[in-house]
């Protein structure tokens, strides 16, 4: 395996993007909580996460997880 060097500017840009996205999500969640309540805001966030995850999974073309992997995820989430 070879080491891959990443420029400090790229690392900083990725970190700044992550912090920016987290700040936007935080602001949206706070406004949703004030507008529709905690339970409904969390429900909407979960539905958005499932939708984004499904799109990412479909674009990744990794296929369906095996039965063993599904059992492991179920056990870890329970």
PDB file of C-alpha atoms in Angstrom:
ATOM      1  CA  UNK A   1       0.000   0.000   0.000  1.00  0.00           C
ATOM      2  CA  UNK A   2       1.432   3.394  -0.906  1.00  0.00           C
ATOM      3  CA  UNK A   3       1.060   6.546   1.147  1.00  0.00           C
ATOM      4  CA  UNK A   4      -0.842   9.337  -0.536  1.00  0.00           C
ATOM      5  CA  UNK A   5       0.052  12.895   0.333  1.00  0.00           C
ATOM      6  CA  UNK A   6      -2.726  15.451   0.638  1.00  0.00           C
ATOM      7  CA  UNK A   7      -2.037  19.139   0.570  1.00  0.00           C
ATOM      8  CA  UNK A   8      -2.772  21.033   3.794  1.00  0.00           C
ATOM      9  CA  UNK A   9      -5.021  23.417   1.853  1.00  0.00           C
ATOM     10  CA  UNK A  10      -7.234  20.528   0.693  1.00  0.00           C
ATOM     11  CA  UNK A  11      -7.406  19.085   4.205  1.00  0.00           C
ATOM     12  CA  UNK A  12      -8.360  22.504   5.571  1.00  0.00           C
ATOM     13  CA  UNK A  13     -11.011  22.980   2.871  1.00  0.00           C
ATOM     14  CA  UNK A  14     -12.593  19.598   3.618  1.00  0.00           C
ATOM     15  CA  UNK A  15     -12.625  20.327   7.347  1.00  0.00           C
ATOM     16  CA  UNK A  16     -14.126  23.800   6.765  1.00  0.00           C
ATOM     17  CA  UNK A  17     -16.808  22.292   4.502  1.00  0.00           C
ATOM     18  CA  UNK A  18     -17.697  19.734   7.176  1.00  0.00           C
ATOM     19  CA  UNK A  19     -17.970  22.399   9.855  1.00  0.00           C
ATOM     20  CA  UNK A  20     -20.050  24.579   7.540  1.00  0.00           C
ATOM     21  CA  UNK A  21     -22.446  21.749   6.723  1.00  0.00           C
ATOM     22  CA  UNK A  22     -22.791  20.896  10.404  1.00  0.00           C
ATOM     23  CA  UNK A  23     -23.588  24.545  11.184  1.00  0.00           C
ATOM     24  CA  UNK A  24     -26.272  24.630   8.483  1.00  0.00           C
ATOM     25  CA  UNK A  25     -27.799  21.378   9.768  1.00  0.00           C
ATOM     26  CA  UNK A  26     -27.783  22.748  13.315  1.00  0.00           C
ATOM     27  CA  UNK A  27     -29.568  25.938  12.239  1.00  0.00           C
ATOM     28  CA  UNK A  28     -32.175  23.994  10.260  1.00  0.00           C
ATOM     29  CA  UNK A  29     -32.823  21.612  13.163  1.00  0.00           C
ATOM     30  CA  UNK A  30     -33.203  24.479  15.642  1.00  0.00           C
ATOM     31  CA  UNK A  31     -35.717  26.232  13.416  1.00  0.00           C
ATOM     32  CA  UNK A  32     -37.620  22.980  12.859  1.00  0.00           C
ATOM     33  CA  UNK A  33     -37.748  22.263  16.593  1.00  0.00           C
ATOM     34  CA  UNK A  34     -39.161  25.714  17.253  1.00  0.00           C
ATOM     35  CA  UNK A  35     -41.607  25.409  14.372  1.00  0.00           C
ATOM     36  CA  UNK A  36     -42.935  21.863  14.606  1.00  0.00           C
ATOM     37  CA  UNK A  37     -41.543  20.373  17.825  1.00  0.00           C
ATOM     38  CA  UNK A  38     -38.768  17.991  18.780  1.00  0.00           C
ATOM     39  CA  UNK A  39     -40.399  14.699  17.780  1.00  0.00           C
ATOM     40  CA  UNK A  40     -41.505  15.892  14.355  1.00  0.00           C
ATOM     41  CA  UNK A  41     -38.145  17.556  13.648  1.00  0.00           C
ATOM     42  CA  UNK A  42     -36.296  14.337  14.488  1.00  0.00           C
ATOM     43  CA  UNK A  43     -38.726  12.352  12.348  1.00  0.00           C
ATOM     44  CA  UNK A  44     -38.110  14.647   9.357  1.00  0.00           C
ATOM     45  CA  UNK A  45     -34.345  14.484   9.902  1.00  0.00           C
ATOM     46  CA  UNK A  46     -34.475  10.696   9.962  1.00  0.00           C
ATOM     47  CA  UNK A  47     -36.528  10.561   6.766  1.00  0.00           C
ATOM     48  CA  UNK A  48     -34.077  12.919   5.034  1.00  0.00           C
ATOM     49  CA  UNK A  49     -31.156  10.766   6.223  1.00  0.00           C
ATOM     50  CA  UNK A  50     -32.758   7.606   4.892  1.00  0.00           C
ATOM     51  CA  UNK A  51     -33.420   9.307   1.553  1.00  0.00           C
ATOM     52  CA  UNK A  52     -29.868  10.624   1.212  1.00  0.00           C
ATOM     53  CA  UNK A  53     -28.441   7.290   2.315  1.00  0.00           C
ATOM     54  CA  UNK A  54     -30.561   5.427  -0.232  1.00  0.00           C
ATOM     55  CA  UNK A  55     -29.379   7.712  -3.029  1.00  0.00           C
ATOM     56  CA  UNK A  56     -25.738   7.330  -1.981  1.00  0.00           C
ATOM     57  CA  UNK A  57     -26.128   3.556  -1.726  1.00  0.00           C
ATOM     58  CA  UNK A  58     -27.769   3.358  -5.152  1.00  0.00           C
ATOM     59  CA  UNK A  59     -25.059   5.507  -6.761  1.00  0.00           C
ATOM     60  CA  UNK A  60     -22.341   3.434  -5.089  1.00  0.00           C
ATOM     61  CA  UNK A  61     -23.457   0.241  -6.856  1.00  0.00           C
ATOM     62  CA  UNK A  62     -22.222  -1.883  -3.989  1.00  0.00           C
ATOM     63  CA  UNK A  63     -25.096  -4.335  -4.182  1.00  0.00           C
ATOM     64  CA  UNK A  64     -27.279  -5.716  -1.475  1.00  0.00           C
ATOM     65  CA  UNK A  65     -25.633  -6.620   1.849  1.00  0.00           C
ATOM     66  CA  UNK A  66     -25.334 -10.299   2.708  1.00  0.00           C
ATOM     67  CA  UNK A  67     -27.607 -11.920   5.247  1.00  0.00           C
ATOM     68  CA  UNK A  68     -24.716 -12.149   7.687  1.00  0.00           C
ATOM     69  CA  UNK A  69     -24.046  -8.403   7.391  1.00  0.00           C
ATOM     70  CA  UNK A  70     -27.738  -7.608   7.907  1.00  0.00           C
ATOM     71  CA  UNK A  71     -27.826  -9.752  11.054  1.00  0.00           C
ATOM     72  CA  UNK A  72     -24.738  -7.974  12.378  1.00  0.00           C
ATOM     73  CA  UNK A  73     -26.271  -4.529  11.751  1.00  0.00           C
ATOM     74  CA  UNK A  74     -29.515  -5.606  13.375  1.00  0.00           C
ATOM     75  CA  UNK A  75     -27.666  -6.925  16.431  1.00  0.00           C
ATOM     76  CA  UNK A  76     -25.573  -3.745  16.738  1.00  0.00           C
ATOM     77  CA  UNK A  77     -28.620  -1.513  16.425  1.00  0.00           C
ATOM     78  CA  UNK A  78     -30.705  -3.413  18.918  1.00  0.00           C
TER      79      UNK A  78
END
